């Protein structure tokens, strides 16, 4: 193993000391915008308040030269017809919060790769009627520029925790997105070269936003296994 890399498994830590490990995992995130810690496992990215944005970034960068598997729960609120806008799972060289509303805290982040969980149809962005998942780059929300998707999914705004796993295999250069136990998006390509200009070291986090319509939107940490850069 490369000496500059150490492996972190919060799943192992949770089995040894659940309360301490869960608390440590949440405390190791840098919060932006209106985001706040809810409890030992969950961060509220946005309350059900109009025109706000929030982000939570894990403060240690990862190295995309190594595989990872990140498992979290997403909560996208309880407002269906009146709810918006969604959560984006983001990889970015710095820890920032993008634009609110339809930008979901992702718009404006460059270079970046984002996995969108969109709960509101913006017709001018090529959104389908249904809630949907897509893999996007460079803070660009129009689906004409998406790397994968949009893929329609059943209603996400039911107040429940939605298990999400994002995995990366550098050997096959494949990114996979599993939501509610089903593969929802997959992309194969040289992310390091084509998205991040040869830089393999990035931060990961979650962003969310509201506009005129709103929802509380949370991310809850379950299992993080990946290579950290010292």
mmCIF file of C-alpha atoms in Angstrom:
data_model
loop_
_atom_site.group_PDB
_atom_site.id
_atom_site.type_symbol
_atom_site.label_atom_id
_atom_site.label_comp_id
_atom_site.label_asym_id
_atom_site.label_seq_id
_atom_site.Cartn_x
_atom_site.Cartn_y
_atom_site.Cartn_z
ATOM 1 C CA UNK A 1 0.000 0.000 0.000
ATOM 2 C CA UNK A 2 1.213 3.506 -0.796
ATOM 3 C CA UNK A 3 2.644 5.038 2.420
ATOM 4 C CA UNK A 4 0.680 8.257 1.975
ATOM 5 C CA UNK A 5 -2.619 6.424 2.060
ATOM 6 C CA UNK A 6 -4.524 4.964 4.974
ATOM 7 C CA UNK A 7 -7.870 3.210 4.842
ATOM 8 C CA UNK A 8 -10.842 4.349 6.900
ATOM 9 C CA UNK A 9 -13.823 2.120 7.642
ATOM 10 C CA UNK A 10 -16.445 3.707 9.836
ATOM 11 C CA UNK A 11 -18.363 0.437 9.669
ATOM 12 C CA UNK A 12 -15.582 -1.213 11.692
ATOM 13 C CA UNK A 13 -15.455 1.696 14.129
ATOM 14 C CA UNK A 14 -19.217 1.558 14.596
ATOM 15 C CA UNK A 15 -18.997 -2.133 15.539
ATOM 16 C CA UNK A 16 -16.448 -1.306 18.238
ATOM 17 C CA UNK A 17 -17.836 1.920 19.682
ATOM 18 C CA UNK A 18 -21.133 2.898 18.039
ATOM 19 C CA UNK A 19 -21.862 6.192 19.792
ATOM 20 C CA UNK A 20 -18.327 7.568 19.622
ATOM 21 C CA UNK A 21 -17.720 6.529 16.030
ATOM 22 C CA UNK A 22 -21.046 7.872 14.793
ATOM 23 C CA UNK A 23 -20.479 11.175 16.546
ATOM 24 C CA UNK A 24 -16.940 11.435 15.203
ATOM 25 C CA UNK A 25 -18.118 10.791 11.645
ATOM 26 C CA UNK A 26 -20.579 13.698 11.740
ATOM 27 C CA UNK A 27 -18.165 16.026 13.489
ATOM 28 C CA UNK A 28 -15.560 15.457 10.762
ATOM 29 C CA UNK A 29 -17.736 17.245 8.195
ATOM 30 C CA UNK A 30 -17.342 20.923 7.359
ATOM 31 C CA UNK A 31 -20.759 22.564 7.113
ATOM 32 C CA UNK A 32 -21.671 25.399 4.763
ATOM 33 C CA UNK A 33 -24.726 27.578 4.312
ATOM 34 C CA UNK A 34 -27.607 26.680 6.629
ATOM 35 C CA UNK A 35 -26.497 23.056 7.234
ATOM 36 C CA UNK A 36 -26.446 21.865 10.854
ATOM 37 C CA UNK A 37 -25.897 18.650 12.773
ATOM 38 C CA UNK A 38 -29.168 16.907 13.722
ATOM 39 C CA UNK A 39 -27.847 13.996 15.794
ATOM 40 C CA UNK A 40 -24.991 11.482 15.996
ATOM 41 C CA UNK A 41 -25.549 10.290 12.416
ATOM 42 C CA UNK A 42 -27.440 12.957 10.456
ATOM 43 C CA UNK A 43 -26.813 16.434 9.065
ATOM 44 C CA UNK A 44 -29.702 18.657 7.946
ATOM 45 C CA UNK A 45 -28.550 20.297 4.746
ATOM 46 C CA UNK A 46 -31.613 22.532 4.495
ATOM 47 C CA UNK A 47 -34.653 23.134 6.681
ATOM 48 C CA UNK A 48 -38.062 23.557 5.023
ATOM 49 C CA UNK A 49 -37.274 27.222 4.413
ATOM 50 C CA UNK A 50 -37.399 28.979 1.020
ATOM 51 C CA UNK A 51 -34.309 30.155 -0.840
ATOM 52 C CA UNK A 52 -31.573 28.537 1.258
ATOM 53 C CA UNK A 53 -28.625 26.276 0.498
ATOM 54 C CA UNK A 54 -26.450 23.990 2.610
ATOM 55 C CA UNK A 55 -23.512 21.637 2.283
ATOM 56 C CA UNK A 56 -21.585 19.060 4.310
ATOM 57 C CA UNK A 57 -18.043 18.126 3.237
ATOM 58 C CA UNK A 58 -15.863 15.413 4.733
ATOM 59 C CA UNK A 59 -12.741 17.315 5.736
ATOM 60 C CA UNK A 60 -10.183 14.717 4.602
ATOM 61 C CA UNK A 61 -9.621 14.414 0.840
ATOM 62 C CA UNK A 62 -9.830 11.090 -0.974
ATOM 63 C CA UNK A 63 -7.622 9.701 -3.729
ATOM 64 C CA UNK A 64 -9.487 8.495 -6.816
ATOM 65 C CA UNK A 65 -6.545 6.283 -7.731
ATOM 66 C CA UNK A 66 -8.042 3.906 -5.134
ATOM 67 C CA UNK A 67 -11.506 2.317 -4.958
ATOM 68 C CA UNK A 68 -14.171 3.588 -2.602
ATOM 69 C CA UNK A 69 -17.630 2.683 -1.350
ATOM 70 C CA UNK A 70 -19.682 5.320 0.457
ATOM 71 C CA UNK A 71 -23.067 4.465 1.963
ATOM 72 C CA UNK A 72 -25.374 7.114 3.390
ATOM 73 C CA UNK A 73 -29.095 7.657 3.873
ATOM 74 C CA UNK A 74 -30.752 10.551 2.080
ATOM 75 C CA UNK A 75 -33.911 12.186 3.414
ATOM 76 C CA UNK A 76 -35.560 14.469 0.870
ATOM 77 C CA UNK A 77 -38.410 15.864 2.978
ATOM 78 C CA UNK A 78 -42.142 15.313 3.153
ATOM 79 C CA UNK A 79 -43.512 17.949 0.764
ATOM 80 C CA UNK A 80 -44.296 16.330 -2.545
ATOM 81 C CA UNK A 81 -46.158 18.760 -4.808
ATOM 82 C CA UNK A 82 -44.776 21.763 -2.919
ATOM 83 C CA UNK A 83 -41.307 20.323 -2.320
ATOM 84 C CA UNK A 84 -37.930 21.206 -3.870
ATOM 85 C CA UNK A 85 -35.192 21.073 -4.913
ATOM 86 C CA UNK A 86 -33.025 18.048 -4.089
ATOM 87 C CA UNK A 87 -29.602 16.819 -2.980
ATOM 88 C CA UNK A 88 -26.385 16.386 -4.955
ATOM 89 C CA UNK A 89 -23.578 14.029 -3.886
ATOM 90 C CA UNK A 90 -20.481 15.945 -4.991
ATOM 91 C CA UNK A 91 -16.755 15.435 -5.648
ATOM 92 C CA UNK A 92 -14.751 18.669 -5.870
ATOM 93 C CA UNK A 93 -11.142 19.829 -5.245
ATOM 94 C CA UNK A 94 -12.309 22.284 -2.543
ATOM 95 C CA UNK A 95 -15.176 22.433 -0.052
ATOM 96 C CA UNK A 96 -17.705 24.980 -1.317
ATOM 97 C CA UNK A 97 -21.440 25.552 -1.565
ATOM 98 C CA UNK A 98 -22.892 26.365 -4.979
ATOM 99 C CA UNK A 99 -26.050 28.190 -6.000
ATOM 100 C CA UNK A 100 -29.457 27.746 -4.362
ATOM 101 C CA UNK A 101 -32.801 26.789 -5.890
ATOM 102 C CA UNK A 102 -32.498 24.620 -8.984
ATOM 103 C CA UNK A 103 -28.703 24.744 -8.511
ATOM 104 C CA UNK A 104 -29.084 22.444 -5.466
ATOM 105 C CA UNK A 105 -25.823 23.797 -4.030
ATOM 106 C CA UNK A 106 -23.946 22.174 -6.947
ATOM 107 C CA UNK A 107 -24.286 24.773 -9.698
ATOM 108 C CA UNK A 108 -21.169 26.882 -10.065
ATOM 109 C CA UNK A 109 -18.724 24.271 -8.732
ATOM 110 C CA UNK A 110 -15.887 23.680 -11.232
ATOM 111 C CA UNK A 111 -14.316 21.208 -11.766
ATOM 112 C CA UNK A 112 -16.732 18.811 -10.166
ATOM 113 C CA UNK A 113 -18.700 15.602 -10.502
ATOM 114 C CA UNK A 114 -22.162 15.426 -8.970
ATOM 115 C CA UNK A 115 -24.804 12.754 -8.507
ATOM 116 C CA UNK A 116 -28.164 14.495 -8.524
ATOM 117 C CA UNK A 117 -31.295 13.445 -6.629
ATOM 118 C CA UNK A 118 -33.721 15.971 -8.047
ATOM 119 C CA UNK A 119 -37.237 16.320 -6.614
ATOM 120 C CA UNK A 120 -38.549 19.170 -8.772
ATOM 121 C CA UNK A 121 -39.117 19.406 -12.502
ATOM 122 C CA UNK A 122 -37.323 22.303 -14.167
ATOM 123 C CA UNK A 123 -38.455 21.926 -17.754
ATOM 124 C CA UNK A 124 -35.761 24.256 -19.126
ATOM 125 C CA UNK A 125 -33.095 21.907 -17.671
ATOM 126 C CA UNK A 126 -34.486 18.827 -19.435
ATOM 127 C CA UNK A 127 -35.897 17.345 -16.213
ATOM 128 C CA UNK A 128 -38.438 14.517 -16.477
ATOM 129 C CA UNK A 129 -41.750 14.898 -14.662
ATOM 130 C CA UNK A 130 -40.735 12.354 -12.016
ATOM 131 C CA UNK A 131 -38.073 12.606 -9.324
ATOM 132 C CA UNK A 132 -34.823 11.518 -10.930
ATOM 133 C CA UNK A 133 -31.136 10.622 -10.628
ATOM 134 C CA UNK A 134 -28.340 11.803 -12.916
ATOM 135 C CA UNK A 135 -24.538 12.014 -13.002
ATOM 136 C CA UNK A 136 -23.407 15.545 -13.890
ATOM 137 C CA UNK A 137 -20.169 17.517 -14.235
ATOM 138 C CA UNK A 138 -18.821 20.998 -13.570
ATOM 139 C CA UNK A 139 -21.912 22.364 -11.842
ATOM 140 C CA UNK A 140 -23.955 22.041 -15.039
ATOM 141 C CA UNK A 141 -27.599 21.171 -14.385
ATOM 142 C CA UNK A 142 -28.939 20.783 -17.927
ATOM 143 C CA UNK A 143 -29.350 17.091 -18.710
ATOM 144 C CA UNK A 144 -28.032 17.576 -22.212
ATOM 145 C CA UNK A 145 -24.620 17.635 -20.492
ATOM 146 C CA UNK A 146 -25.214 14.755 -18.058
ATOM 147 C CA UNK A 147 -22.811 11.823 -18.077
ATOM 148 C CA UNK A 148 -25.626 9.436 -17.125
ATOM 149 C CA UNK A 149 -29.375 9.861 -16.805
ATOM 150 C CA UNK A 150 -31.707 11.366 -15.926
ATOM 151 C CA UNK A 151 -33.284 8.169 -14.621
ATOM 152 C CA UNK A 152 -36.779 8.504 -13.165
ATOM 153 C CA UNK A 153 -37.320 7.031 -9.683
ATOM 154 C CA UNK A 154 -40.363 6.641 -7.415
ATOM 155 C CA UNK A 155 -41.291 9.630 -5.262
ATOM 156 C CA UNK A 156 -38.357 10.562 -3.025
ATOM 157 C CA UNK A 157 -40.261 13.037 -0.823
ATOM 158 C CA UNK A 158 -41.928 10.692 1.636
ATOM 159 C CA UNK A 159 -39.908 11.610 4.732
ATOM 160 C CA UNK A 160 -38.114 8.266 4.820
ATOM 161 C CA UNK A 161 -34.429 7.415 4.772
ATOM 162 C CA UNK A 162 -33.326 6.351 1.304
ATOM 163 C CA UNK A 163 -30.160 4.202 1.380
ATOM 164 C CA UNK A 164 -27.598 5.362 -1.159
ATOM 165 C CA UNK A 165 -24.330 3.638 -2.095
ATOM 166 C CA UNK A 166 -21.804 5.290 -4.401
ATOM 167 C CA UNK A 167 -18.860 3.131 -5.470
ATOM 168 C CA UNK A 168 -15.831 3.684 -7.695
ATOM 169 C CA UNK A 169 -13.548 1.075 -9.264
ATOM 170 C CA UNK A 170 -10.413 2.699 -10.746
ATOM 171 C CA UNK A 171 -9.462 -0.601 -12.379
ATOM 172 C CA UNK A 172 -12.545 -0.545 -14.615
ATOM 173 C CA UNK A 173 -13.057 3.229 -14.264
ATOM 174 C CA UNK A 174 -16.670 2.607 -13.308
ATOM 175 C CA UNK A 175 -18.837 4.729 -11.011
ATOM 176 C CA UNK A 176 -22.048 3.094 -9.748
ATOM 177 C CA UNK A 177 -24.994 4.652 -7.909
ATOM 178 C CA UNK A 178 -27.379 2.410 -5.994
ATOM 179 C CA UNK A 179 -30.486 3.934 -4.384
ATOM 180 C CA UNK A 180 -33.051 1.939 -2.394
ATOM 181 C CA UNK A 181 -31.129 -1.230 -3.248
ATOM 182 C CA UNK A 182 -31.372 -0.727 -7.034
ATOM 183 C CA UNK A 183 -28.686 0.396 -9.475
ATOM 184 C CA UNK A 184 -29.912 3.788 -10.703
ATOM 185 C CA UNK A 185 -26.917 5.131 -12.604
ATOM 186 C CA UNK A 186 -23.570 3.918 -13.896
ATOM 187 C CA UNK A 187 -20.782 5.748 -15.688
ATOM 188 C CA UNK A 188 -17.547 4.382 -17.115
ATOM 189 C CA UNK A 189 -14.785 6.825 -17.977
ATOM 190 C CA UNK A 190 -11.512 8.362 -16.844
ATOM 191 C CA UNK A 191 -12.883 10.719 -14.185
ATOM 192 C CA UNK A 192 -9.412 11.735 -13.006
ATOM 193 C CA UNK A 193 -8.278 12.886 -16.460
ATOM 194 C CA UNK A 194 -11.541 13.981 -18.062
ATOM 195 C CA UNK A 195 -13.239 15.675 -15.098
ATOM 196 C CA UNK A 196 -10.464 16.733 -12.728
ATOM 197 C CA UNK A 197 -7.666 17.427 -15.221
ATOM 198 C CA UNK A 198 -5.362 14.718 -13.864
ATOM 199 C CA UNK A 199 -5.850 15.605 -10.179
ATOM 200 C CA UNK A 200 -6.882 12.441 -8.312
ATOM 201 C CA UNK A 201 -7.269 14.079 -4.891
ATOM 202 C CA UNK A 202 -10.737 15.485 -4.214
ATOM 203 C CA UNK A 203 -13.157 16.120 -1.379
ATOM 204 C CA UNK A 204 -16.623 14.577 -1.251
ATOM 205 C CA UNK A 205 -19.789 15.879 0.307
ATOM 206 C CA UNK A 206 -23.488 16.557 -0.139
ATOM 207 C CA UNK A 207 -25.190 19.805 -1.128
ATOM 208 C CA UNK A 208 -28.852 20.803 -1.209
ATOM 209 C CA UNK A 209 -31.011 23.859 -1.766
ATOM 210 C CA UNK A 210 -34.543 25.200 -1.846
ATOM 211 C CA UNK A 211 -36.264 27.901 -3.856
ATOM 212 C CA UNK A 212 -39.823 29.158 -3.750
ATOM 213 C CA UNK A 213 -40.779 25.559 -2.969
ATOM 214 C CA UNK A 214 -38.948 23.797 -0.165
ATOM 215 C CA UNK A 215 -38.221 20.683 1.908
ATOM 216 C CA UNK A 216 -36.043 19.694 4.815
ATOM 217 C CA UNK A 217 -33.213 17.630 3.318
ATOM 218 C CA UNK A 218 -30.803 15.455 5.316
ATOM 219 C CA UNK A 219 -27.807 13.182 4.833
ATOM 220 C CA UNK A 220 -27.077 10.431 7.395
ATOM 221 C CA UNK A 221 -23.755 8.594 7.540
ATOM 222 C CA UNK A 222 -23.723 4.776 7.432
ATOM 223 C CA UNK A 223 -20.469 3.345 6.031
ATOM 224 C CA UNK A 224 -17.433 5.052 4.528
ATOM 225 C CA UNK A 225 -14.645 2.952 3.064
ATOM 226 C CA UNK A 226 -12.036 4.690 0.944
ATOM 227 C CA UNK A 227 -8.455 5.876 0.741
ATOM 228 C CA UNK A 228 -7.658 9.052 2.674
ATOM 229 C CA UNK A 229 -4.790 11.298 1.676
ATOM 230 C CA UNK A 230 -2.461 12.241 4.540
#
